[in-house]
C-alpha positions as a LaTeX table, in Angstrom:
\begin{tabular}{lrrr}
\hline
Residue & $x$ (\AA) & $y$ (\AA) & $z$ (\AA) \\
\hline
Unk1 & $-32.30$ & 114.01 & 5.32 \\
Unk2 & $-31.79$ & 112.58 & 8.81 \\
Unk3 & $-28.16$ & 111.25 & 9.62 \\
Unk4 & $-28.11$ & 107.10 & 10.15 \\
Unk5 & $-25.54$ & 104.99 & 11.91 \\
Unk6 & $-23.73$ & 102.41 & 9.30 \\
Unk7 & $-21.80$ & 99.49 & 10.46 \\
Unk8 & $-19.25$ & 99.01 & 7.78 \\
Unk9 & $-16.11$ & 96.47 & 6.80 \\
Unk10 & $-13.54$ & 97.84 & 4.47 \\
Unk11 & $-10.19$ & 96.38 & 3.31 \\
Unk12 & $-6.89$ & 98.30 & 2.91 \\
Unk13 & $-4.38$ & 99.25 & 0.47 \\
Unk14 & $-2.21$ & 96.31 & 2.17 \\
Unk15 & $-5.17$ & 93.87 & 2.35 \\
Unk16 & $-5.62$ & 94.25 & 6.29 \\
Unk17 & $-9.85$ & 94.38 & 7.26 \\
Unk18 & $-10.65$ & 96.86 & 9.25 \\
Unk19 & $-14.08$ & 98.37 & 10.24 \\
Unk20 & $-16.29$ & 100.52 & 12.17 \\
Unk21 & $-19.06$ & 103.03 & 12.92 \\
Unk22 & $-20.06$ & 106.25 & 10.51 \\
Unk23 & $-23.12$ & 108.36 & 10.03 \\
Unk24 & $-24.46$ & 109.46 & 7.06 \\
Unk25 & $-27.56$ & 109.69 & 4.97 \\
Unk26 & $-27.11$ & 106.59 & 2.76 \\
Unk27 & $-25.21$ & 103.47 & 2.23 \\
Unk28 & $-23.81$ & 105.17 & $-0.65$ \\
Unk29 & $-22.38$ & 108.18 & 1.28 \\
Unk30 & $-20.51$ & 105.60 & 3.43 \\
Unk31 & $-19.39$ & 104.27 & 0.40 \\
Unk32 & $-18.00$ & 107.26 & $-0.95$ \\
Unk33 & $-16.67$ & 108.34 & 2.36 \\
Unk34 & $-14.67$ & 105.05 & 2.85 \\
Unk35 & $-13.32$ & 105.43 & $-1.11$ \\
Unk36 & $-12.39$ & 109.26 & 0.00 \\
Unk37 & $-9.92$ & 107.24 & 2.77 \\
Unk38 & $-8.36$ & 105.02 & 0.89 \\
Unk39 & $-10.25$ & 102.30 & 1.62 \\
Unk40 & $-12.05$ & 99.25 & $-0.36$ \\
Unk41 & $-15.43$ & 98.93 & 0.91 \\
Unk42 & $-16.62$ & 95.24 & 2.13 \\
Unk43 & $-20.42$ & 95.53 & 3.61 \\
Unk44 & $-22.12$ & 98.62 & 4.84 \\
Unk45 & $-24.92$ & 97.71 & 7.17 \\
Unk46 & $-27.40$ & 100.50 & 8.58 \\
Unk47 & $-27.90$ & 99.48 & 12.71 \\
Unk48 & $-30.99$ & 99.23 & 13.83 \\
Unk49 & $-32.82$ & 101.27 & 16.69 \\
Unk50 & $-35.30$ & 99.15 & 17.71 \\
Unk51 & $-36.07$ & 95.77 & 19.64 \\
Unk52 & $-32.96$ & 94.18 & 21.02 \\
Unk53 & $-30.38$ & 96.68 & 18.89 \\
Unk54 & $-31.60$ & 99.65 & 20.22 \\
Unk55 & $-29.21$ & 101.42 & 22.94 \\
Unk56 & $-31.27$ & 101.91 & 26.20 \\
Unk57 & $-30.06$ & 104.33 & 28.68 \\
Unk58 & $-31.23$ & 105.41 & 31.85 \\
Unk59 & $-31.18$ & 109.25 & 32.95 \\
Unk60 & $-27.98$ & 109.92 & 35.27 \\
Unk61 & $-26.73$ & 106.16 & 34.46 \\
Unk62 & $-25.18$ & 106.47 & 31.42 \\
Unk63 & $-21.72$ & 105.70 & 31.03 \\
Unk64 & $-19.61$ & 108.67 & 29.69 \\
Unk65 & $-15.48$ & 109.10 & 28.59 \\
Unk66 & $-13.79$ & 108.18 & 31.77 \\
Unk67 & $-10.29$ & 110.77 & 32.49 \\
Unk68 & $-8.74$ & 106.80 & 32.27 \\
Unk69 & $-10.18$ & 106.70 & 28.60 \\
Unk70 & $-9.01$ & 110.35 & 27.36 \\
Unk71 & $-5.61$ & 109.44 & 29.11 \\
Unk72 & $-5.30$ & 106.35 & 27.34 \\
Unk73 & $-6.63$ & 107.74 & 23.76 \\
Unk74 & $-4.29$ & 111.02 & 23.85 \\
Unk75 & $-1.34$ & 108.70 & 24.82 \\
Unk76 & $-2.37$ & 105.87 & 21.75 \\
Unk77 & $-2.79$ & 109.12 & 19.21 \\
Unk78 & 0.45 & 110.64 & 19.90 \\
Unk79 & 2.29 & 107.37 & 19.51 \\
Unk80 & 0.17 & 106.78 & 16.23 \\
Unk81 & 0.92 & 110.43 & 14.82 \\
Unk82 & 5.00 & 110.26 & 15.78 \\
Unk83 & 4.72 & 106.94 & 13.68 \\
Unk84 & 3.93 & 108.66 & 10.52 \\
Unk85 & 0.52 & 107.40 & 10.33 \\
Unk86 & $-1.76$ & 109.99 & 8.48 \\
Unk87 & $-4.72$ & 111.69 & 10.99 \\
Unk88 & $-7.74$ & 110.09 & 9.68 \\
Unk89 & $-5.94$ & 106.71 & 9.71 \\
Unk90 & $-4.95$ & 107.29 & 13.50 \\
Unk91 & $-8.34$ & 107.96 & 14.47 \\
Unk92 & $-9.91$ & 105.06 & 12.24 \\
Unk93 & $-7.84$ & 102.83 & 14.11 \\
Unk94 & $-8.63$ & 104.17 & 17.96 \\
Unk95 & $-12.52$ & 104.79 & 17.00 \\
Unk96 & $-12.22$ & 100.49 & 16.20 \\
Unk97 & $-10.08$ & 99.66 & 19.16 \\
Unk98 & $-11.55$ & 101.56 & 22.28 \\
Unk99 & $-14.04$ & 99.73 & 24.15 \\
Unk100 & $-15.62$ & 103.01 & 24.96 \\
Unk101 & $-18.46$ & 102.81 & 22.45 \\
Unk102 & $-19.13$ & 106.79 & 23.67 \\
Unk103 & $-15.64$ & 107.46 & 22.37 \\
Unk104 & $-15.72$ & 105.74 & 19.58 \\
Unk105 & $-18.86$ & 107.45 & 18.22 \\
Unk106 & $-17.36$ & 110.74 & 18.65 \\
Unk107 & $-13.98$ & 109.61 & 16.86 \\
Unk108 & $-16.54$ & 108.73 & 14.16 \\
Unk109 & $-18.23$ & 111.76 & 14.29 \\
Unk110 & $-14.95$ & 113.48 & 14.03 \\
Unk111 & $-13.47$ & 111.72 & 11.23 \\
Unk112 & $-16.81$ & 112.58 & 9.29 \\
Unk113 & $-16.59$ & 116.74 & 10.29 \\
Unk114 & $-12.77$ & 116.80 & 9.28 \\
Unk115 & $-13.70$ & 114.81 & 5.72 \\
Unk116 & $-16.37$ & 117.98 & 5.51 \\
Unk117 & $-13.08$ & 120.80 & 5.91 \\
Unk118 & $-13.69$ & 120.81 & 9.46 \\
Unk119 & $-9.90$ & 120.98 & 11.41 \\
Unk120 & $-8.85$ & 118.34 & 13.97 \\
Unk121 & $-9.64$ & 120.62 & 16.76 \\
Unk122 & $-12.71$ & 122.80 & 15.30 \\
Unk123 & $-14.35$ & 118.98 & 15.50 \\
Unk124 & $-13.32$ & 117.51 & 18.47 \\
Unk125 & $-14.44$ & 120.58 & 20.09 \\
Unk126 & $-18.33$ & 120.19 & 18.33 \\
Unk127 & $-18.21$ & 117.02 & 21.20 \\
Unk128 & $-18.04$ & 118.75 & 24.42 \\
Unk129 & $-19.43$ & 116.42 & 26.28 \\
Unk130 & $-16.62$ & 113.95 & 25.17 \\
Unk131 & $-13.79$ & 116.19 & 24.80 \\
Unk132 & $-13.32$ & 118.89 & 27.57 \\
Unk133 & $-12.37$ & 122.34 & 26.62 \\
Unk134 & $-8.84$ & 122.36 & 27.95 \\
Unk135 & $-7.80$ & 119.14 & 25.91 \\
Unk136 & $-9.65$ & 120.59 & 22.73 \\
Unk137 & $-7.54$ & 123.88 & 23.45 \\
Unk138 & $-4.43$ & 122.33 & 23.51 \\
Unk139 & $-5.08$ & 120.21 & 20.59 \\
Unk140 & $-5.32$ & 123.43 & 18.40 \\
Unk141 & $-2.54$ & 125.04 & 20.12 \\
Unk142 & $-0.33$ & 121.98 & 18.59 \\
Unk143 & $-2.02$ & 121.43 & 15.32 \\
Unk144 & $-1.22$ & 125.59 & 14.54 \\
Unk145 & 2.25 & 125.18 & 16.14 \\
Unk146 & 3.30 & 122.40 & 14.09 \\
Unk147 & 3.48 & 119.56 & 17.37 \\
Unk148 & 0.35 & 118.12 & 17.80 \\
Unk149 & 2.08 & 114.78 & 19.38 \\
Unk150 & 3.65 & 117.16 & 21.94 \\
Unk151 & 0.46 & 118.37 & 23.08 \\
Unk152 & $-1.39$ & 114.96 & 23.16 \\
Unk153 & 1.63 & 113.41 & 25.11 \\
Unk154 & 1.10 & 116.49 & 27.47 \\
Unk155 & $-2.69$ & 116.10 & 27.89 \\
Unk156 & $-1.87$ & 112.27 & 28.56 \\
Unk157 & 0.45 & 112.77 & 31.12 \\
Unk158 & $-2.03$ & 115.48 & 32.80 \\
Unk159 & $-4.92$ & 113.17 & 32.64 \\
Unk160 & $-2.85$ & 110.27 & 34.09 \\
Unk161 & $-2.04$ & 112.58 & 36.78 \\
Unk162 & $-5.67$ & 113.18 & 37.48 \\
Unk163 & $-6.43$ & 109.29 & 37.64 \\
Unk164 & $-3.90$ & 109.12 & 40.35 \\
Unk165 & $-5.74$ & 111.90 & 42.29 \\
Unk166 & $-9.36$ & 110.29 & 41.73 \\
Unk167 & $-7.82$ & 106.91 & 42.97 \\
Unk168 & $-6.42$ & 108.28 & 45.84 \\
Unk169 & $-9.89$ & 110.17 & 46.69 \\
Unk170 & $-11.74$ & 106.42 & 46.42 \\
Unk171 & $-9.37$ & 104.84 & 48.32 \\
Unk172 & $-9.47$ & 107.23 & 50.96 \\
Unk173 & $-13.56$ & 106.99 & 50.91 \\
Unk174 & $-13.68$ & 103.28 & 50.21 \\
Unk175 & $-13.48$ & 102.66 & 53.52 \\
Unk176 & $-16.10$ & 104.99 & 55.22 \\
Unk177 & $-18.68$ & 104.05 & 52.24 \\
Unk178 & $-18.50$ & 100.57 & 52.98 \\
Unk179 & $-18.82$ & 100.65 & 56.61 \\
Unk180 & $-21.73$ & 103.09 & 56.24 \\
Unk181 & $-23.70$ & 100.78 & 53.49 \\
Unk182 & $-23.29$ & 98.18 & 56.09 \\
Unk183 & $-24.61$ & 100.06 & 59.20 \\
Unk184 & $-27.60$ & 101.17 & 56.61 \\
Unk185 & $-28.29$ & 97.37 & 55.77 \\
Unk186 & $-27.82$ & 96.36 & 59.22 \\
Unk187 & $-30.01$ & 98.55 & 60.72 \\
Unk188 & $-32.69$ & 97.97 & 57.97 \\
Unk189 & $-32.47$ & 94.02 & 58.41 \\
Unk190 & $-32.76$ & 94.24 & 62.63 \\
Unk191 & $-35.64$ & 96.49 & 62.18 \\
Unk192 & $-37.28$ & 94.17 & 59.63 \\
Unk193 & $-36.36$ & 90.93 & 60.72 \\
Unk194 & $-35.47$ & 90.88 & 64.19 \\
Unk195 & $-37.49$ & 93.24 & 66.14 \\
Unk196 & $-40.93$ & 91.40 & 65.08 \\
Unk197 & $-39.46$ & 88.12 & 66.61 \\
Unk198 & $-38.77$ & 90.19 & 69.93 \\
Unk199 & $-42.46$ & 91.79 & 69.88 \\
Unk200 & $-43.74$ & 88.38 & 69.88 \\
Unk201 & $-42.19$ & 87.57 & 72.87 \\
Unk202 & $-43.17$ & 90.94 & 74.39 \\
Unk203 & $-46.56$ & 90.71 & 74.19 \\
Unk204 & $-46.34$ & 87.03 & 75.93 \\
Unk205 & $-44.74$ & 88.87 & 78.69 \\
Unk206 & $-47.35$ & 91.84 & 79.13 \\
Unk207 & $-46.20$ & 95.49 & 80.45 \\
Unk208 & $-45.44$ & 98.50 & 79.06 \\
Unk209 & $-42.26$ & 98.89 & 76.92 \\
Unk210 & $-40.02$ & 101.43 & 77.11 \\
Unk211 & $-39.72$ & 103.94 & 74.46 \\
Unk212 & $-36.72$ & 102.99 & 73.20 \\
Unk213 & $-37.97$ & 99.87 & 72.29 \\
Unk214 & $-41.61$ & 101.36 & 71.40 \\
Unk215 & $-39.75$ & 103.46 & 68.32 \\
Unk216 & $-38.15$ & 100.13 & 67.33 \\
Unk217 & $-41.28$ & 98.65 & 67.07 \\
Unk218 & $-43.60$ & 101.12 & 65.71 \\
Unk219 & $-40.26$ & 101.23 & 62.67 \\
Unk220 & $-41.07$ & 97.73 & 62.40 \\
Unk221 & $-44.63$ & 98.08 & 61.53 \\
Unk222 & $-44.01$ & 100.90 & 58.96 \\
Unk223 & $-41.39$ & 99.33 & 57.28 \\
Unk224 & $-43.62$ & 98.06 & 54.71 \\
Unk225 & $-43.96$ & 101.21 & 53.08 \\
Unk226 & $-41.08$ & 103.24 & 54.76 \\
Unk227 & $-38.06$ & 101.12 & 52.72 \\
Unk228 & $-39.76$ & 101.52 & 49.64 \\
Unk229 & $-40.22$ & 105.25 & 49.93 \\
Unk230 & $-36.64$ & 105.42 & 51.37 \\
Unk231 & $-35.47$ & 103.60 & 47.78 \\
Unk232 & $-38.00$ & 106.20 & 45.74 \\
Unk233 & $-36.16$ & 109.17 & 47.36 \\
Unk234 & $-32.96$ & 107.78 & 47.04 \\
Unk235 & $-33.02$ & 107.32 & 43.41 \\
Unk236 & $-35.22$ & 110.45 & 42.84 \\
Unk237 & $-32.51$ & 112.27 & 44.78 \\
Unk238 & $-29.78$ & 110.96 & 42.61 \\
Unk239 & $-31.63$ & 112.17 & 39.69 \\
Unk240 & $-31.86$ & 115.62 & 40.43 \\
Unk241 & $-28.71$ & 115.63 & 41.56 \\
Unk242 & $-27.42$ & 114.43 & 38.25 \\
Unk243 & $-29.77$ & 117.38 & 36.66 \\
Unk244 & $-28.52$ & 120.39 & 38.84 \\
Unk245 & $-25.48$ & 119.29 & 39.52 \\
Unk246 & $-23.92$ & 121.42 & 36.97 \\
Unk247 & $-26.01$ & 124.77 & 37.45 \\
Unk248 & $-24.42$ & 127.90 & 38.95 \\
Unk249 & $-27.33$ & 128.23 & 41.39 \\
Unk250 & $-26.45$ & 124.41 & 43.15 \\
Unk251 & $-22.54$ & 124.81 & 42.68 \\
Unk252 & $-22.39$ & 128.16 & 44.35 \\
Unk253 & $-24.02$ & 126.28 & 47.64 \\
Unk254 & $-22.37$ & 123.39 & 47.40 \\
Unk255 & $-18.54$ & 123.85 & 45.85 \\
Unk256 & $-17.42$ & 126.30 & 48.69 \\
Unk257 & $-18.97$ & 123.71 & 51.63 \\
Unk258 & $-16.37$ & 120.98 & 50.03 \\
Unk259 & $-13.28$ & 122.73 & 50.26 \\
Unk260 & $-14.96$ & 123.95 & 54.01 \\
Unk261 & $-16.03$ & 120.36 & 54.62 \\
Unk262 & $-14.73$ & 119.12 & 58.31 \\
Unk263 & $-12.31$ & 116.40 & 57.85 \\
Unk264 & $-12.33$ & 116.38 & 53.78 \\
Unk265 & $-12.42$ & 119.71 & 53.74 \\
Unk266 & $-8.86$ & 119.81 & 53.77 \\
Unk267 & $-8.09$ & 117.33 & 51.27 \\
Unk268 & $-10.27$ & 118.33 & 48.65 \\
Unk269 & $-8.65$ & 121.62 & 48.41 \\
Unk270 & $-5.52$ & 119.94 & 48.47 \\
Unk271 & $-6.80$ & 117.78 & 45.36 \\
Unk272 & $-7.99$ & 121.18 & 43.88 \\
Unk273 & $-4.81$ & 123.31 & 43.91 \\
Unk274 & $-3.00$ & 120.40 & 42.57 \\
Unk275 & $-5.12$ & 120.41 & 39.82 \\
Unk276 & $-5.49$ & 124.00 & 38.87 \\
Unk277 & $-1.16$ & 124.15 & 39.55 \\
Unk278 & $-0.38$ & 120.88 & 37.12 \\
Unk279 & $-3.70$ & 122.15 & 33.99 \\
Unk280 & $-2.18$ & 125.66 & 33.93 \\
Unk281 & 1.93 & 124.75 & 33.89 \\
Unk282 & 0.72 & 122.38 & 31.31 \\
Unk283 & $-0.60$ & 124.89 & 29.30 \\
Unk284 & 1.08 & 127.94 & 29.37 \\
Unk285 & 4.17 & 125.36 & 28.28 \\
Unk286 & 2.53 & 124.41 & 25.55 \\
Unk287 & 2.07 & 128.17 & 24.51 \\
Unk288 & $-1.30$ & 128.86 & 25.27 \\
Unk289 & $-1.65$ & 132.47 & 26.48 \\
Unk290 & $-2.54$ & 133.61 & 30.19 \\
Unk291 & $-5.88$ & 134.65 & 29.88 \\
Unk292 & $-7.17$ & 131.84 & 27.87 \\
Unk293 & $-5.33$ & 129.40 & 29.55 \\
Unk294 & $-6.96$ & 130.83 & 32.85 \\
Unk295 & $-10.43$ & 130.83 & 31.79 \\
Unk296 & $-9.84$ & 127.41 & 30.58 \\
Unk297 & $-8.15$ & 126.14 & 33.79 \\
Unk298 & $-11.44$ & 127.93 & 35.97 \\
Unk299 & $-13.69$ & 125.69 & 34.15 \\
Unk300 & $-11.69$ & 122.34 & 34.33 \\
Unk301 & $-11.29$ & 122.82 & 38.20 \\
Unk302 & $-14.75$ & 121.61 & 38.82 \\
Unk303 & $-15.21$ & 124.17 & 41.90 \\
Unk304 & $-16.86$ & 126.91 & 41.51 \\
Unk305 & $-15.49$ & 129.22 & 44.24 \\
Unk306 & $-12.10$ & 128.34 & 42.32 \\
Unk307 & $-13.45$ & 129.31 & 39.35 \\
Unk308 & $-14.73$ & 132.39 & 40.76 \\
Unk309 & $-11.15$ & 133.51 & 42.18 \\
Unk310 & $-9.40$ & 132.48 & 38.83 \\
Unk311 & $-11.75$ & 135.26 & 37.29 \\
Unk312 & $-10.85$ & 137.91 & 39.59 \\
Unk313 & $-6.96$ & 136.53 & 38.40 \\
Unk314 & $-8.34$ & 136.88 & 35.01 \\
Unk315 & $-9.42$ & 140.59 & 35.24 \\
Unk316 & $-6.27$ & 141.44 & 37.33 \\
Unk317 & $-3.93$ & 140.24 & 34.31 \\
Unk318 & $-6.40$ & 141.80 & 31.61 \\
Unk319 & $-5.58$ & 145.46 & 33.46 \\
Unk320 & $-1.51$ & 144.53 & 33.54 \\
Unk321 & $-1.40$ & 144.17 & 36.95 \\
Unk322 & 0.27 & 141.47 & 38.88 \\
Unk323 & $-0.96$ & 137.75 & 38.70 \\
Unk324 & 0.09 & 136.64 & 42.18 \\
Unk325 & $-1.89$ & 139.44 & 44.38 \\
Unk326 & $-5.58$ & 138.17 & 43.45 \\
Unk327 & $-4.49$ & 134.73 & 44.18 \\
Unk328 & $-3.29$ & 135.73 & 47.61 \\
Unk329 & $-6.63$ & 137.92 & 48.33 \\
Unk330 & $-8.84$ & 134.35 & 47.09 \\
Unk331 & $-9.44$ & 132.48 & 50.49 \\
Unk332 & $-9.44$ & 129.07 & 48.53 \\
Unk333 & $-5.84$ & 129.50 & 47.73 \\
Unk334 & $-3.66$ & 128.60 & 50.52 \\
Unk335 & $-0.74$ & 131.52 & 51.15 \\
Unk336 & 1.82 & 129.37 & 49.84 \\
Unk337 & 0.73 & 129.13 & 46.46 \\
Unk338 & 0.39 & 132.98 & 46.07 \\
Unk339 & 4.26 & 133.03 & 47.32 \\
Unk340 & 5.08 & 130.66 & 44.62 \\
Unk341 & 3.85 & 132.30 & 42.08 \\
Unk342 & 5.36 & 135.88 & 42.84 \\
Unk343 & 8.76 & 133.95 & 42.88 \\
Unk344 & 7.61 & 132.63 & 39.52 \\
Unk345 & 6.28 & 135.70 & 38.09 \\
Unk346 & 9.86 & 137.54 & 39.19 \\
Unk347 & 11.92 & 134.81 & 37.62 \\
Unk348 & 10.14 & 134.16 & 34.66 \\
Unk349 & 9.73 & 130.51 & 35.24 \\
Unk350 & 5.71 & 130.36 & 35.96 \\
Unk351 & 5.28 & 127.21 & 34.53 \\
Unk352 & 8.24 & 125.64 & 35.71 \\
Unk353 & 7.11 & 126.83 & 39.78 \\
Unk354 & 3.43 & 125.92 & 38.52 \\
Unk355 & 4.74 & 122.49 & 38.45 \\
Unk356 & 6.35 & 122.43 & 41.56 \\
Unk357 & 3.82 & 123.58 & 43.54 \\
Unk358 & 1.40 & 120.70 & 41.77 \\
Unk359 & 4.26 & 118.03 & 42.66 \\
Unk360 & 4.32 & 119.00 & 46.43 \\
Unk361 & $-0.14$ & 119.73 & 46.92 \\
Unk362 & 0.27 & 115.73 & 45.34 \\
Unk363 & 2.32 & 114.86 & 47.58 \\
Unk364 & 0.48 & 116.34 & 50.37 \\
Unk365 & $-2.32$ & 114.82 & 48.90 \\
Unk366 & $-0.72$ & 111.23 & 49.28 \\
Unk367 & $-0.41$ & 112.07 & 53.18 \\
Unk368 & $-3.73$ & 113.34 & 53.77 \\
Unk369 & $-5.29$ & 110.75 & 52.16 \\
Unk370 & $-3.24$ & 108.09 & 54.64 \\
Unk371 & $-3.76$ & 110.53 & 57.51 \\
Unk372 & $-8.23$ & 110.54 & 56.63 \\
Unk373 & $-7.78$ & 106.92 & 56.40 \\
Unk374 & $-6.75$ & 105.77 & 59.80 \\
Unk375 & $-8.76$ & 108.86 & 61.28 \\
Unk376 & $-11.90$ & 107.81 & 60.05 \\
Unk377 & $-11.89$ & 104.12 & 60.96 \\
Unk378 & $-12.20$ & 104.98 & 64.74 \\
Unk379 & $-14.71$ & 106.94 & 63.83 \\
Unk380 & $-16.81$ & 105.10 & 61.55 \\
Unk381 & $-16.46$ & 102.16 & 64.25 \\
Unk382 & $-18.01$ & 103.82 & 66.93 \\
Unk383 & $-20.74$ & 105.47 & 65.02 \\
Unk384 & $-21.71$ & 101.79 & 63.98 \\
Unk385 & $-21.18$ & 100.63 & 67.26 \\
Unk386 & $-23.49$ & 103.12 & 68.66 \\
Unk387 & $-25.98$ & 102.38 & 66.12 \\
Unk388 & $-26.23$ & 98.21 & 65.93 \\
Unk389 & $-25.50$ & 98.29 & 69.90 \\
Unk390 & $-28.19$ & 100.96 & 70.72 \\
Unk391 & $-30.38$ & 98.64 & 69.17 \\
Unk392 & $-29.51$ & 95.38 & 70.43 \\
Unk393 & $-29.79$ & 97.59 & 74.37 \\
Unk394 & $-33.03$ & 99.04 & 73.34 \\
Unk395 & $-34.67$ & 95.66 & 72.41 \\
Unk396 & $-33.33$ & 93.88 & 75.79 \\
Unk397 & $-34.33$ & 97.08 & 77.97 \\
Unk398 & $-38.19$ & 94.92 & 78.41 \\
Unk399 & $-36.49$ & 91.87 & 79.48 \\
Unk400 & $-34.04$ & 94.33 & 82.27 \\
Unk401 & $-37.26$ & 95.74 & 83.38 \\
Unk402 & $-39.04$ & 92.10 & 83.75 \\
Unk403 & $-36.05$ & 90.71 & 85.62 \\
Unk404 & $-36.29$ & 93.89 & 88.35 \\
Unk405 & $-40.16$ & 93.54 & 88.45 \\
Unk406 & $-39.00$ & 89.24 & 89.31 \\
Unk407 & $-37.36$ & 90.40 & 91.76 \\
Unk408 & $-38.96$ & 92.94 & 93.65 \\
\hline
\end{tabular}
């Protein structure tokens, strides 16, 4: 029998309402699921998929669990578990109070798997879309070891730290976006709305134009059906993009071009290595071993010529040799890091030098982000200079030419 969604209202052993979302195959199952958790059921109501109830999404616009969200939820668990409050009760109350209704369908989901024998990690981890790998790895490491409030304070603080690098990365593109949507609209409205008034008054004067202007004004003509196939291609682009974005065949092109990028290049290998640093002292401090922890940390770095290195890391460890020596070989590892890591390896403080060496790429991150900032206002500045005055030159070139021809 196919699963349903219930909307339900229950009271509880203190007389406080709470509700939320399970699925099941019956009202009664709810019933008897709700009963199972101590609870006094009030109104189960199945939600409807159809007309104005039913949840419409749009392919590539639908809105997933934000790093903010997972942050926030692994910060709010932890504080629930140290408080004594049982597991399922914990998540009852986070699946009702996140405005995330993508998390709190998978909080459902996982309250119902764990009611089935399912463990707290063997369920989050049937959501992968919701709950990446490395946070459903670290979850089981605590829930075997005893400190599962340790590990969800640890993923918070991780996560947090990865906010702070996605803000920084939007502030230091905020700028450039905005002053390219504006050359884009500016161009689009002079070619649309301003060059036919200056063809009129063209053709009253007679003569050839130049070519500048001629490409302006044969744009002009074909605008009718150029913008439109210019907004087709843009969100048929975006798309495919959204499809193949996550296949080995498009990261292999693309992830190695970002950390070779010119100007961003720089930073977004910055960003990486601060990542990779910060996910794998987290983990092997929380007792995950090396060679899970790196094949873990690969996949969260969201590069694939990373990932690719950490492997060759991966296989150097598996044959007992030195951890430290791939990672200088890798070309997307800056020699620094490699250094670090001997001293680490020597010491026996990896995790603790891990750490360091994530505090000081962040750092470096903060100053390259200020650095692209002021760099690429000049730029962006001339480029729409060039582009809004070329045009305004180009559609006054007729009247130069008329004013020599006067006075000749």
């Amino acid at each position: 029998m196919p699963l349903e969604e219930y909307r339900w209202r229950a009271a509880t052993a203190t007389g406080a309402e709470t509700k939320g979302v399970l699925e099941a195959a019956s009202e009664s199952a709810v019933v008897a699921k709700l009963r199972a958790q101590g609870l006094a059921p009030l109104s189960v109501v199945a939600q409807s998929k159809t007309g104005l109830n039913r949840d419409v999404t749009i392919p590539g616009f639908e809105r997933g669990v934000a790093t903010k969200d997972l942050a926030v939820f692994a910060q709010q668990f932890a504080g629930l578990i140290q408080a004594g409050l049982p597991l399922m009760r914990a998540l009852a109350l986070l699946a009702e109070q996140t405005p995330n209704r993508r998390l709190a369908s998978a909080l459902t989901a996982v309250q119902v798997d764990i009611e089935s024998g399912s463990s707290f990690s063997t369920a989050l981890a049937a959501h992968p879309n919701v709950f990446p790998p490395l946070m459903v790895s670290l979850v089981s490491v605590g829930e075997t070891g005893g400190f599962l409030a340790d590990s969800l304070e640890a993923i918070s603080r991780s996560y947090q730290a990865d906010v702070k690098l996605q803000q920084k990365i939007r502030s230091a593109m905020t700028y450039p976006i905005i002053v390219l949507v504006i050359a884009v609209v500016g161009v689009i409205a002079m070619i649309t709305f301003v060059v036919p008034v200056f063809e009129n008054m063209f053709a009253s004067m007679g003569g050839e134009l130049p070519l500048p202007t001629q490409v302006l004004v044969t744009l002009s003509h074909n605008m009718v059906w150029i913008l439109p196939l210019l907004i087709v291609l843009a969100v048929a682009g975006w798309i495919w993009y959204q499809r193949v974005k996550h296949t080995d065949r498009f990261r292999g092109v693309v992830d190695p071009f970002r950390l070779r990028m010119p100007v961003f290049g720089s930073l977004v290998t910055k960003i990486a290595v601060a990542r990779f640093a910060r996910n794998l002292s987290m983990m092997l401090g929380a007792g995950v071993p090396l060679m899970q922890a790196l094949d873990l940390v690969g996949r969260a770095a969201n590069n694939k010529a990373i990932e690719d290195a950490l492997r060759s890391v991966r296989e150097s460890v598996r044959l007992g040799r030195s951890f430290s020596a791939p990672l200088a070989r890798a070309a997307v590892f800056p020699p620094m890091v490699s250094q670090m890591v001997s001293v680490g390896e020597e010491s026996g403080s990896l995790p603790d030098m891990l750490e360091n060496i994530a505090a000081m790429y962040e750092a470096e991150v903060d100053a390259a982000s200020e650095q692209l900032t002021s760099m690429i206002e000049p730029i962006m500045m001339t480029v729409l200079g060039l582009l809004i005055g070329g045009m305004v030159v180009a559609l006054y070139m007729p009247m130069f030419t008329m004013y020599q021809q006067l006075g000749q």
